[in-house]
Short mmCIF file of C-alpha atoms and ligand atoms in Angstrom, two decimals:
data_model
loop_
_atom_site.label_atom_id
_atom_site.label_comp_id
_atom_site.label_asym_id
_atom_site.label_seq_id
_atom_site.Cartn_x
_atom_site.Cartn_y
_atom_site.Cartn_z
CA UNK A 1 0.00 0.00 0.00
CA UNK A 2 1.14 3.45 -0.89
CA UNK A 3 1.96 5.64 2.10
CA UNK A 4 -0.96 7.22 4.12
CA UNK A 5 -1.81 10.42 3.60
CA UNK A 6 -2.92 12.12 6.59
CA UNK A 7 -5.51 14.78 6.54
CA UNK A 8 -7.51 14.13 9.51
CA UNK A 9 -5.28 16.50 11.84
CA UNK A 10 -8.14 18.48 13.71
CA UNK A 11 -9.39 14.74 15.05
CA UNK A 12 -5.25 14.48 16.41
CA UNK A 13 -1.26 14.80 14.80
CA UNK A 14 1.28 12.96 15.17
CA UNK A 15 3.85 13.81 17.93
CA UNK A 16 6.86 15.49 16.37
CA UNK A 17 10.18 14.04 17.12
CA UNK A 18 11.25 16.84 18.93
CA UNK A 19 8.64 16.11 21.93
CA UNK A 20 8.94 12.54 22.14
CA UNK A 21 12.63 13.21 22.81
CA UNK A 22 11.46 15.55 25.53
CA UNK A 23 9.81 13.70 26.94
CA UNK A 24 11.38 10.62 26.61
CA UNK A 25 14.17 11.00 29.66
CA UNK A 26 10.42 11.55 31.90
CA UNK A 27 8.95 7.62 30.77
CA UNK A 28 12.85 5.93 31.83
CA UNK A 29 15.72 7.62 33.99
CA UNK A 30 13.89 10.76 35.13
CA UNK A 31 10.78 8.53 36.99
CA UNK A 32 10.54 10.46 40.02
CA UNK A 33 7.55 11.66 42.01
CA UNK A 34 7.75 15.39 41.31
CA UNK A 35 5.89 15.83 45.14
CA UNK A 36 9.18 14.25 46.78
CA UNK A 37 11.84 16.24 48.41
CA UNK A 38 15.24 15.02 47.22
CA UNK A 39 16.91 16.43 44.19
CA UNK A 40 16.37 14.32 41.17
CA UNK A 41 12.51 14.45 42.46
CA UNK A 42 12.87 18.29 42.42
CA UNK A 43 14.12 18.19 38.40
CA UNK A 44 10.98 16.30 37.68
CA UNK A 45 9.03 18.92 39.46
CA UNK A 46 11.18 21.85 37.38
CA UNK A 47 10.38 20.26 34.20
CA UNK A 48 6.74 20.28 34.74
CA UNK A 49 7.15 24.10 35.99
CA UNK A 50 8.94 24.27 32.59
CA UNK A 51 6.19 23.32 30.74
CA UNK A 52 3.82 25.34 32.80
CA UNK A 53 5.70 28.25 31.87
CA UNK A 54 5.69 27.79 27.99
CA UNK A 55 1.81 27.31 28.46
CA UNK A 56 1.43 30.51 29.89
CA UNK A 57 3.85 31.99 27.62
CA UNK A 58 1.66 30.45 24.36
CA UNK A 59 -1.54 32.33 26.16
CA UNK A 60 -0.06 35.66 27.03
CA UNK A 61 -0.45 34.38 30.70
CA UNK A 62 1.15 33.68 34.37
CA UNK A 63 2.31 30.18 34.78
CA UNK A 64 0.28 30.23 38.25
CA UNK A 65 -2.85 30.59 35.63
CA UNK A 66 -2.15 27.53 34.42
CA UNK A 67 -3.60 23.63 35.48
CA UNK A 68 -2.68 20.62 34.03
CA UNK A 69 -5.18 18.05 32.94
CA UNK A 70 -5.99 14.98 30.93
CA UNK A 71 -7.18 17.20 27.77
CA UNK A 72 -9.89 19.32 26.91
CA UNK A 73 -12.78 17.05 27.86
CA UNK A 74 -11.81 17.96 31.56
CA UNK A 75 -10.59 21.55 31.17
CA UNK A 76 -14.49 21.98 29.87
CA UNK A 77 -16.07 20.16 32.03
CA UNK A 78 -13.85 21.52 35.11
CA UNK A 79 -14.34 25.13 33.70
CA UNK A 80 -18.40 25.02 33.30
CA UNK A 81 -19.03 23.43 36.62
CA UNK A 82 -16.71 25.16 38.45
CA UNK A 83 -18.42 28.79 37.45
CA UNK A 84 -21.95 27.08 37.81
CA UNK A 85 -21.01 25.21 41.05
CA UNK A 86 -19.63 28.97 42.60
CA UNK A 87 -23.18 30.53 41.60
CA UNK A 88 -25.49 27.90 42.94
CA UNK A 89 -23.61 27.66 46.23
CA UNK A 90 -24.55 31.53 46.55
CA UNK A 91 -27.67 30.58 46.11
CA UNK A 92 -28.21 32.44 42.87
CA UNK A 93 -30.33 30.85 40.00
CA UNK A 94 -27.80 31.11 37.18
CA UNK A 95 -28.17 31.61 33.40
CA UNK A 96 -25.29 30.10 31.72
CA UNK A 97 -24.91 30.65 27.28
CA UNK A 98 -22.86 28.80 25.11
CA UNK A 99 -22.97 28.35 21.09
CA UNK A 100 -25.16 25.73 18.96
CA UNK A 101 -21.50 24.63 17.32
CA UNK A 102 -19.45 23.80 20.18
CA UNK A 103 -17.72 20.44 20.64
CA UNK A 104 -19.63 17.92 22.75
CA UNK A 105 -17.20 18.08 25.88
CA UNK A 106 -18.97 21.89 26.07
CA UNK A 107 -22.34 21.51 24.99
CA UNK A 108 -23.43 18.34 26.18
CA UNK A 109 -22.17 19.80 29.99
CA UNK A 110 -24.40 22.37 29.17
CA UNK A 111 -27.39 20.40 27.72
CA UNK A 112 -26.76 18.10 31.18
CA UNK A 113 -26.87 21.14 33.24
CA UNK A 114 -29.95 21.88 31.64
CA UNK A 115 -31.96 19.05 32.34
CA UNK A 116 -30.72 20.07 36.04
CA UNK A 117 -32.77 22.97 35.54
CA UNK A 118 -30.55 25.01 34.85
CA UNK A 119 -31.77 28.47 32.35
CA UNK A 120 -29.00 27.99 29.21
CA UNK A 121 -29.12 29.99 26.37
CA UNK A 122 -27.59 28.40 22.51
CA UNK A 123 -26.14 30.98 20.58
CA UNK A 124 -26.90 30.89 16.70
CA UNK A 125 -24.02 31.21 14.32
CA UNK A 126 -24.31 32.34 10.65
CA UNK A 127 -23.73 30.34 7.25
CA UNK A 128 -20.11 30.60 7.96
CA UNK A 129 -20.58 29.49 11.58
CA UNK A 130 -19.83 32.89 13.05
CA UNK A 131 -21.41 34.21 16.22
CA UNK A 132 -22.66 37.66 16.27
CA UNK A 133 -21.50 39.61 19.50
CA UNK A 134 -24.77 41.47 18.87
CA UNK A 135 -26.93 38.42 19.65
CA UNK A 136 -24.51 37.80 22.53
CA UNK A 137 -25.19 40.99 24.17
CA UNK A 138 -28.94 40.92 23.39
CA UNK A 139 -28.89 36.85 25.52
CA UNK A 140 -26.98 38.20 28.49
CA UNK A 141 -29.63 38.92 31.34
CA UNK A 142 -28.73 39.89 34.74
CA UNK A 143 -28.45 36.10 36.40
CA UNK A 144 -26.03 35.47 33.54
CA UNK A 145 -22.77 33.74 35.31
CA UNK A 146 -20.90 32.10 32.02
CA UNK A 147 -20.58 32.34 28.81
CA UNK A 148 -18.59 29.53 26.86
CA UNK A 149 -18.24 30.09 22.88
CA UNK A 150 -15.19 27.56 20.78
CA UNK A 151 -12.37 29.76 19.78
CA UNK A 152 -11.93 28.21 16.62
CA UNK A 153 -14.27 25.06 15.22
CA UNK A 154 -13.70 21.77 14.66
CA UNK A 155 -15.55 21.06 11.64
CA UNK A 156 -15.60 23.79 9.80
CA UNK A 157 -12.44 25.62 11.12
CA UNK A 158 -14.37 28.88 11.78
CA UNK A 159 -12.86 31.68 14.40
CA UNK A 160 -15.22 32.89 16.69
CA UNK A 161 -14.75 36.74 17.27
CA UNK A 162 -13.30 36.12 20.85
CA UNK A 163 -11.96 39.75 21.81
CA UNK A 164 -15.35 41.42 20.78
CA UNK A 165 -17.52 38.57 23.06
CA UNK A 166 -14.90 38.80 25.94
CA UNK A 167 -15.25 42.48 25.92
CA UNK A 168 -18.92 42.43 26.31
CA UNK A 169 -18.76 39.60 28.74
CA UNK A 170 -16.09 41.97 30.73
CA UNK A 171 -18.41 44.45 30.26
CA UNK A 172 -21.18 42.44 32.09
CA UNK A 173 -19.33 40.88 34.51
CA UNK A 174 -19.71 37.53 33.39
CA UNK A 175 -17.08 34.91 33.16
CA UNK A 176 -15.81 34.07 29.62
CA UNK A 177 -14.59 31.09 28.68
CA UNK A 178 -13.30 29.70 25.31
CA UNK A 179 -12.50 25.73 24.25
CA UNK A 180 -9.35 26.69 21.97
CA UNK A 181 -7.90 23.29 21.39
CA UNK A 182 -8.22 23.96 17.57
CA UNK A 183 -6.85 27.49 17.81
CA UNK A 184 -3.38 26.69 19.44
CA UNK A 185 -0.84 26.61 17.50
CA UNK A 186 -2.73 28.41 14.45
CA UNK A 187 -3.54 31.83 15.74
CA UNK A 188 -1.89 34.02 17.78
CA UNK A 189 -3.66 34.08 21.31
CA UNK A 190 -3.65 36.78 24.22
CA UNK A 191 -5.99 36.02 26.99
CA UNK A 192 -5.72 39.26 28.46
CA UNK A 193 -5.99 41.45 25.51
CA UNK A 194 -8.62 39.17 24.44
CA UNK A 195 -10.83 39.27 28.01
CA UNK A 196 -10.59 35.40 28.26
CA UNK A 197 -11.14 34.51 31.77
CA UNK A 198 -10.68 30.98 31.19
CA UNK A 199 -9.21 28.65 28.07
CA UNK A 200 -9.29 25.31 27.33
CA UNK A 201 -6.66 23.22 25.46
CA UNK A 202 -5.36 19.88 24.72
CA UNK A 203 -1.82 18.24 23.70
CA UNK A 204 -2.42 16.42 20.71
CA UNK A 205 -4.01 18.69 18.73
CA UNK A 206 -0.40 20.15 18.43
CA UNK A 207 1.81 17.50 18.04
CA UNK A 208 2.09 16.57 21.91
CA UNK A 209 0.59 13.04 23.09
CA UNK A 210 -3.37 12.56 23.98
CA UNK A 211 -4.23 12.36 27.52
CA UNK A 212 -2.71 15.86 28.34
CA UNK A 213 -4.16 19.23 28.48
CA UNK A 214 -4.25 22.14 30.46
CA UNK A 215 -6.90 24.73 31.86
CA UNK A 216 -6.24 28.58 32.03
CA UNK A 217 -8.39 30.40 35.00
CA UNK A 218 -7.35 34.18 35.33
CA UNK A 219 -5.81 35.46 38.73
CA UNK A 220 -8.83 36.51 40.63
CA UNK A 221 -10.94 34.02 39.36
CA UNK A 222 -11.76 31.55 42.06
CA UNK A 223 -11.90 27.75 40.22
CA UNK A 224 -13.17 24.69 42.54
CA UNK A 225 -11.63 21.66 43.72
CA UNK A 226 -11.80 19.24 40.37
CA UNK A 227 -10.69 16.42 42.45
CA UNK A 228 -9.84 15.90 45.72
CA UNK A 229 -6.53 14.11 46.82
CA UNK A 230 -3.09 15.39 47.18
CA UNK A 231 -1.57 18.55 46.88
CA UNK A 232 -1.09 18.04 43.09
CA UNK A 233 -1.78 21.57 40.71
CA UNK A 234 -2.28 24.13 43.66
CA UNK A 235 -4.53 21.21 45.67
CA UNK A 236 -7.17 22.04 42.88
CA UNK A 237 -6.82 18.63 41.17
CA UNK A 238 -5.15 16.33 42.58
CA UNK A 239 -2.83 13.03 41.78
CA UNK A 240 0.43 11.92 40.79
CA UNK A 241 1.10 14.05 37.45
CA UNK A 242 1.58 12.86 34.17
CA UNK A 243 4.90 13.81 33.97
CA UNK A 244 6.28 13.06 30.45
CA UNK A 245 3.00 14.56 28.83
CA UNK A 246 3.21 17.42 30.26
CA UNK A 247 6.94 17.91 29.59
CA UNK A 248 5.66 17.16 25.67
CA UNK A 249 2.61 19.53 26.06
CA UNK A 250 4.90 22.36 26.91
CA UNK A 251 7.63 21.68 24.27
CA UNK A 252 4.87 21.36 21.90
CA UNK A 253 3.27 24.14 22.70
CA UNK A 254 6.42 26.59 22.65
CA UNK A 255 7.38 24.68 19.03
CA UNK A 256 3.20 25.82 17.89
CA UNK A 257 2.89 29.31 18.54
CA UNK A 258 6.44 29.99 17.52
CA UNK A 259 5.65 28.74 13.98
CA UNK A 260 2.39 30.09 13.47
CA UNK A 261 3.00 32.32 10.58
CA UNK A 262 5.46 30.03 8.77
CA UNK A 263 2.73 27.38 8.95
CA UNK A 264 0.22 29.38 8.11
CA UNK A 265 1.79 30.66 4.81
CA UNK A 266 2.48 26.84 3.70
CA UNK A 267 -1.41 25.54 4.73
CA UNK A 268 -2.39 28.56 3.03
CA UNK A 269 -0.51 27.65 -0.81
CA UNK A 270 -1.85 23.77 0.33
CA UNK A 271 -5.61 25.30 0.96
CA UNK A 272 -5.48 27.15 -2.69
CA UNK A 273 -4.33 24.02 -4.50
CA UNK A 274 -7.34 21.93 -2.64
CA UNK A 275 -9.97 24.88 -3.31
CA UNK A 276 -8.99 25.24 -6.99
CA UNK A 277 -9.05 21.96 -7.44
CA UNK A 278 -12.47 20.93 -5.49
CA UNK A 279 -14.52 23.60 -7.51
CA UNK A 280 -13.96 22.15 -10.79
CA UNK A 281 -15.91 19.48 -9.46
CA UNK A 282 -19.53 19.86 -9.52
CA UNK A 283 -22.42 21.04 -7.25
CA UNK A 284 -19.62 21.19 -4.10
CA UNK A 285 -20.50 23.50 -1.55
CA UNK A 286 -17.47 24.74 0.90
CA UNK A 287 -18.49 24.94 4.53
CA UNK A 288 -16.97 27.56 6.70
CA UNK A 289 -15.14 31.19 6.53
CA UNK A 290 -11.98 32.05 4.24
CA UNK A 291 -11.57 35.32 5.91
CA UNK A 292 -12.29 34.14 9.08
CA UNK A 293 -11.12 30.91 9.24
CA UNK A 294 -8.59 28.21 10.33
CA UNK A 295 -6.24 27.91 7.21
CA UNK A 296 -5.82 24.05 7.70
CA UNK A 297 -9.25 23.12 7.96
CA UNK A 298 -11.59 22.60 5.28
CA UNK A 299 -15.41 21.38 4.81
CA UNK A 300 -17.41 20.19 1.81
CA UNK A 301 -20.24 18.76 0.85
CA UNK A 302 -20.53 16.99 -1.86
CA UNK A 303 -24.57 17.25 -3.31
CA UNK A 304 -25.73 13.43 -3.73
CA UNK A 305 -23.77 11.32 -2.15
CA UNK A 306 -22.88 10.39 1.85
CA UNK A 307 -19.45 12.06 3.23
CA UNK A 308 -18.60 8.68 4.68
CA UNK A 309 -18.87 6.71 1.09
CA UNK A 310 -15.88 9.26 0.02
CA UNK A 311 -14.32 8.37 3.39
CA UNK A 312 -14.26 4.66 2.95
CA UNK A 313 -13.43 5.19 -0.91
CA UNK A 314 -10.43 7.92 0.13
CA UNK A 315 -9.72 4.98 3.07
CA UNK A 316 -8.79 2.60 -0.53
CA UNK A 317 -5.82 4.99 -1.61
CA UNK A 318 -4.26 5.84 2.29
CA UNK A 319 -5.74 8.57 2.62
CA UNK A 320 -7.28 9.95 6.24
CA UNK A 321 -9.87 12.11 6.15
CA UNK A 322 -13.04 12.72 8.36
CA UNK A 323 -16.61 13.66 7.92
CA UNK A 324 -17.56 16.01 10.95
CA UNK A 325 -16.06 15.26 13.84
CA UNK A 326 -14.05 12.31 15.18
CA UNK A 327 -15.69 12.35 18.46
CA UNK A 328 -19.57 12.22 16.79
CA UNK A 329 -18.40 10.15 13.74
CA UNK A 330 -20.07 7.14 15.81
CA UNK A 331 -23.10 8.56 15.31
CA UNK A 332 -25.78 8.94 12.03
CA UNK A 333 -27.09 12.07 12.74
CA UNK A 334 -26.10 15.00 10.42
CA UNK A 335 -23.65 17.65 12.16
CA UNK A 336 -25.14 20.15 14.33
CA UNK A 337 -22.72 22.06 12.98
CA UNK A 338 -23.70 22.28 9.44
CA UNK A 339 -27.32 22.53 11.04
CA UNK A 340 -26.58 25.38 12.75
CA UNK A 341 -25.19 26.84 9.80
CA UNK A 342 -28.14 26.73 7.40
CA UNK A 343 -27.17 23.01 5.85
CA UNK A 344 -30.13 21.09 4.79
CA UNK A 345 -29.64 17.19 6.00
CA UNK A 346 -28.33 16.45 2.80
CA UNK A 347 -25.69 18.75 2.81
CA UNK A 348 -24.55 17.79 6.23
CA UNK A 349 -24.53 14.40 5.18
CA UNK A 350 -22.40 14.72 2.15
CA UNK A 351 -19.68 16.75 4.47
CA UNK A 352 -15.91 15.71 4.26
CA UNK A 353 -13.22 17.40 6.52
CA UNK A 354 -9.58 17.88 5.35
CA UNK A 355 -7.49 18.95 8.23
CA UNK A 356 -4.52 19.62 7.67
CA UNK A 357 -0.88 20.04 9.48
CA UNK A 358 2.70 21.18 9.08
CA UNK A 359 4.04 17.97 7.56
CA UNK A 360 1.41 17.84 4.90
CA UNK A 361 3.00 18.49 1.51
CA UNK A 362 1.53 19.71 -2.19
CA UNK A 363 2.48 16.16 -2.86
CA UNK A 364 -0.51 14.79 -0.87
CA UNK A 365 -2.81 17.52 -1.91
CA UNK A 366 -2.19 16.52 -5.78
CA UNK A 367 -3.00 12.72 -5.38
CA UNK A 368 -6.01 13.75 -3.27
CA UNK A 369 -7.30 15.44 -5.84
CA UNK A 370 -6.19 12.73 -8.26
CA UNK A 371 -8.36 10.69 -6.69
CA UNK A 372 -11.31 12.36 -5.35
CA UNK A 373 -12.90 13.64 -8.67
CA UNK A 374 -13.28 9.82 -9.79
CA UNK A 375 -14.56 9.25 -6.57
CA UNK A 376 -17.71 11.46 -6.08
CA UNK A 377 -18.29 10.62 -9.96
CA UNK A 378 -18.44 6.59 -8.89
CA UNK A 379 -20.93 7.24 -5.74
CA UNK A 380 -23.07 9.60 -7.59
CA UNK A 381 -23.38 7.38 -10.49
CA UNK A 382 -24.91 5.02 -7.78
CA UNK A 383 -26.88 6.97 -5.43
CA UNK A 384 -30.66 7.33 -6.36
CA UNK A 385 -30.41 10.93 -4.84
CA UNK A 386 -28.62 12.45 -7.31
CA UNK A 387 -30.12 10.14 -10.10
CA UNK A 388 -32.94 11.89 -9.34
CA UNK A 389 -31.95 14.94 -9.13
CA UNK A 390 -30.27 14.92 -13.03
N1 PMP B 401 -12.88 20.70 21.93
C1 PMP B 401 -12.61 20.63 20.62
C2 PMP B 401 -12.93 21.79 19.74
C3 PMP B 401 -12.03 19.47 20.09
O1 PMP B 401 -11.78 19.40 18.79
C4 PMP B 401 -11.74 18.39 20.96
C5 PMP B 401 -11.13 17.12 20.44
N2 PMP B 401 -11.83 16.55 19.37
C6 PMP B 401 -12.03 18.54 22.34
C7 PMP B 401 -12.61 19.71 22.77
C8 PMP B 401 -11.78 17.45 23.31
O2 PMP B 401 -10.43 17.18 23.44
P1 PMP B 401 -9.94 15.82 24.12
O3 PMP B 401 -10.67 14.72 23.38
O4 PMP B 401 -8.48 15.79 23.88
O5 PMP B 401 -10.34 15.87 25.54
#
């Protein structure tokens, strides 16, 4: 078999060689418990304080802002209960808002607190999966406590406008937090210009191993216990750390924002080649923003046929590709997503993603789209949809 193509890099990436060597020294010789008191114990606990530090540094932000966890299903969760937990023990009947596009790790917290009786507002995004800050400002009532909108998508690859919704949050005195695992590593991010209270992120989306991620809360901002135990991450969530992750999450996250704009400027030549070479094919619609947009992640939908017939087809030459998201792609229902953003159930059906990364070459994109004309002309030929439609 030819060599796999990967363009699935918004579901995870690889870890680049310069992490795993990181962290390597952490998984054999270096297997201390950073929480005891002699010295090689204390290097452990510097590397992690390391790592913290180029975290912070990546967000504009103080390393004591900074929590590790296991990724960004617990940085969400931990955020959104944490805010909601503080308002209920005050007694106060909160009002929490989030968007209709998040990931599930935010909205199904939200949709859980709901059936808790909890009042939560879904924010509607436009056909390119924008929020407005207008409709924002219009849901915010008094009992509002939180507001939690995606910094960047991770279907579509569309960029929230985070500075204007933190301002008004600021404004209102409600707490603003933003999942950015997609945005790391592809835009520049400054929680403090940008009025983010608190920011979500995990390791592999840049090149560092799953099972780490970390949780910005701004100084001020009280967060509650996640889990209860030792003295681990300021006593706020405790156990034994996970040391060589986190020594990759930080050397993976220094390597990502330092890049950003050489990346960006080679995604951007691979995004032309795949956008001229999609539209010649026809009745494709492109999902998502240009201008305001991730410049590795793309979205079509190809009229007619199902997004995961191209998948299994594209599967036959190596390549990797995904339709919605990785952690939904279980599941037959259309993307909320696409939903939200006008798509009839068709549409969303027939969506493919191409994400792609760094190590992605014009190479790749040219047998890709080699290969994928021939293939939406072989499913359409068979699918009674778009036989009826011609
Ligand atoms: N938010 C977004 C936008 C994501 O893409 C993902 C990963 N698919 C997550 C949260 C959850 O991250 P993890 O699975 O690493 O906890």
């Amino acid at each position: 078999m030819d060599k796999t193509i990967y363009f699935d890099n918004a579901a995870t990436t690889q870890i680049s060689s310069e992490v795993l060597n990181k962290m390597m020294p952490y998984l054999t010789e270096e297997y201390f418990n950073p929480s005891s008191l002699y010295s090689r114990a204390q290097k452990v606990k510097n590397a992690i304080e390391e790592a913290r530090k180029n975290v912070a540094e990546a967000l504009g932000a103080d390393p004591n802002e900074i929590y590790f966890t296991s990724g960004a299903t617990e940085s969400n969760n931990w955020a959104i209960h944490s805010i909601v937990e503080q308002n209920k023990k005050n007694g106060k009947q909160c009002h929490i808002i989030t968007s209709k596009i998040e990931h599930p790790s935010v909205l199904n917290v939200f949709k859980k607190l709901e059936r808790d009786g909890l009042e939560v507002s879904y924010l509607n995004v436009d056909a390119e999966g924008r929020v407005s800050p207008e409709e924002l400002e219009k849901t915010i009532k008094s009992n509002t406590v939180l507001v939690s909108v995606m910094y960047a998508n991770n279907e579509v690859g569309t960029l929230q406008p985070i500075s204007e919704l933190g301002e008004i949050c600021r404004k209102h005195n409600v707490v603003f937090h933003t999942d950015a695992v997609q945005a790391i590593g592809n835009v520049k991010i400054d929680v403090l210009h940008q009025n983010i209270d608190m920011l979500s992120l995990s390791g592999h989306k840049f090149h560092a191993p799953k099972g780490v991620g970390a949780l910005y809360v701004r100084k001020g901002l009280k967060v509650e216990n996640l889990l209860f135990g030792g003295g681990q991450e300021r006593g706020k969530r405790a156990g034994t750390e996970n040391v060589a992750s986190i020594v990759g999450l930080g050397c993976a996250i220094a390597e990502a924002t330092k890049d950003i704009e050489v990346k960006n400027r080679h995604l951007k030549e691979l995004r032309e080649m795949l956008l001229s070479g999609i539209k010649k094919i026809p009745k494709v619609k492109y999902n998502g923003s240009l201008e305001h947009g991730l410049t590795g992640t793309l979205n079509f939908s190809f009229e007619g046929i199902e997004g995961e017939g191209i998948l299994l087809l594209l599967n036959s030459y190596g390549i990797c590709c995904s339709s919605g998201s990785a952690c939904t792609s279980g599941s037959l229902d259309p993307s909320h997503v696409l939903l939200a953003m006008g798509l009839d159930h068709g549409l969303a059906q027939s969506s493919v993603r191409i994400s792609l990364s760094k190590y992605n070459t014009s190479e790749e994109v040219e047998k890709f789209l080699e290969v994928i004309n021939p293939i939406v002309e072989r499913l359409r030929k068979m699918s009674p949809v778009w036989n009826e439609k011609i």
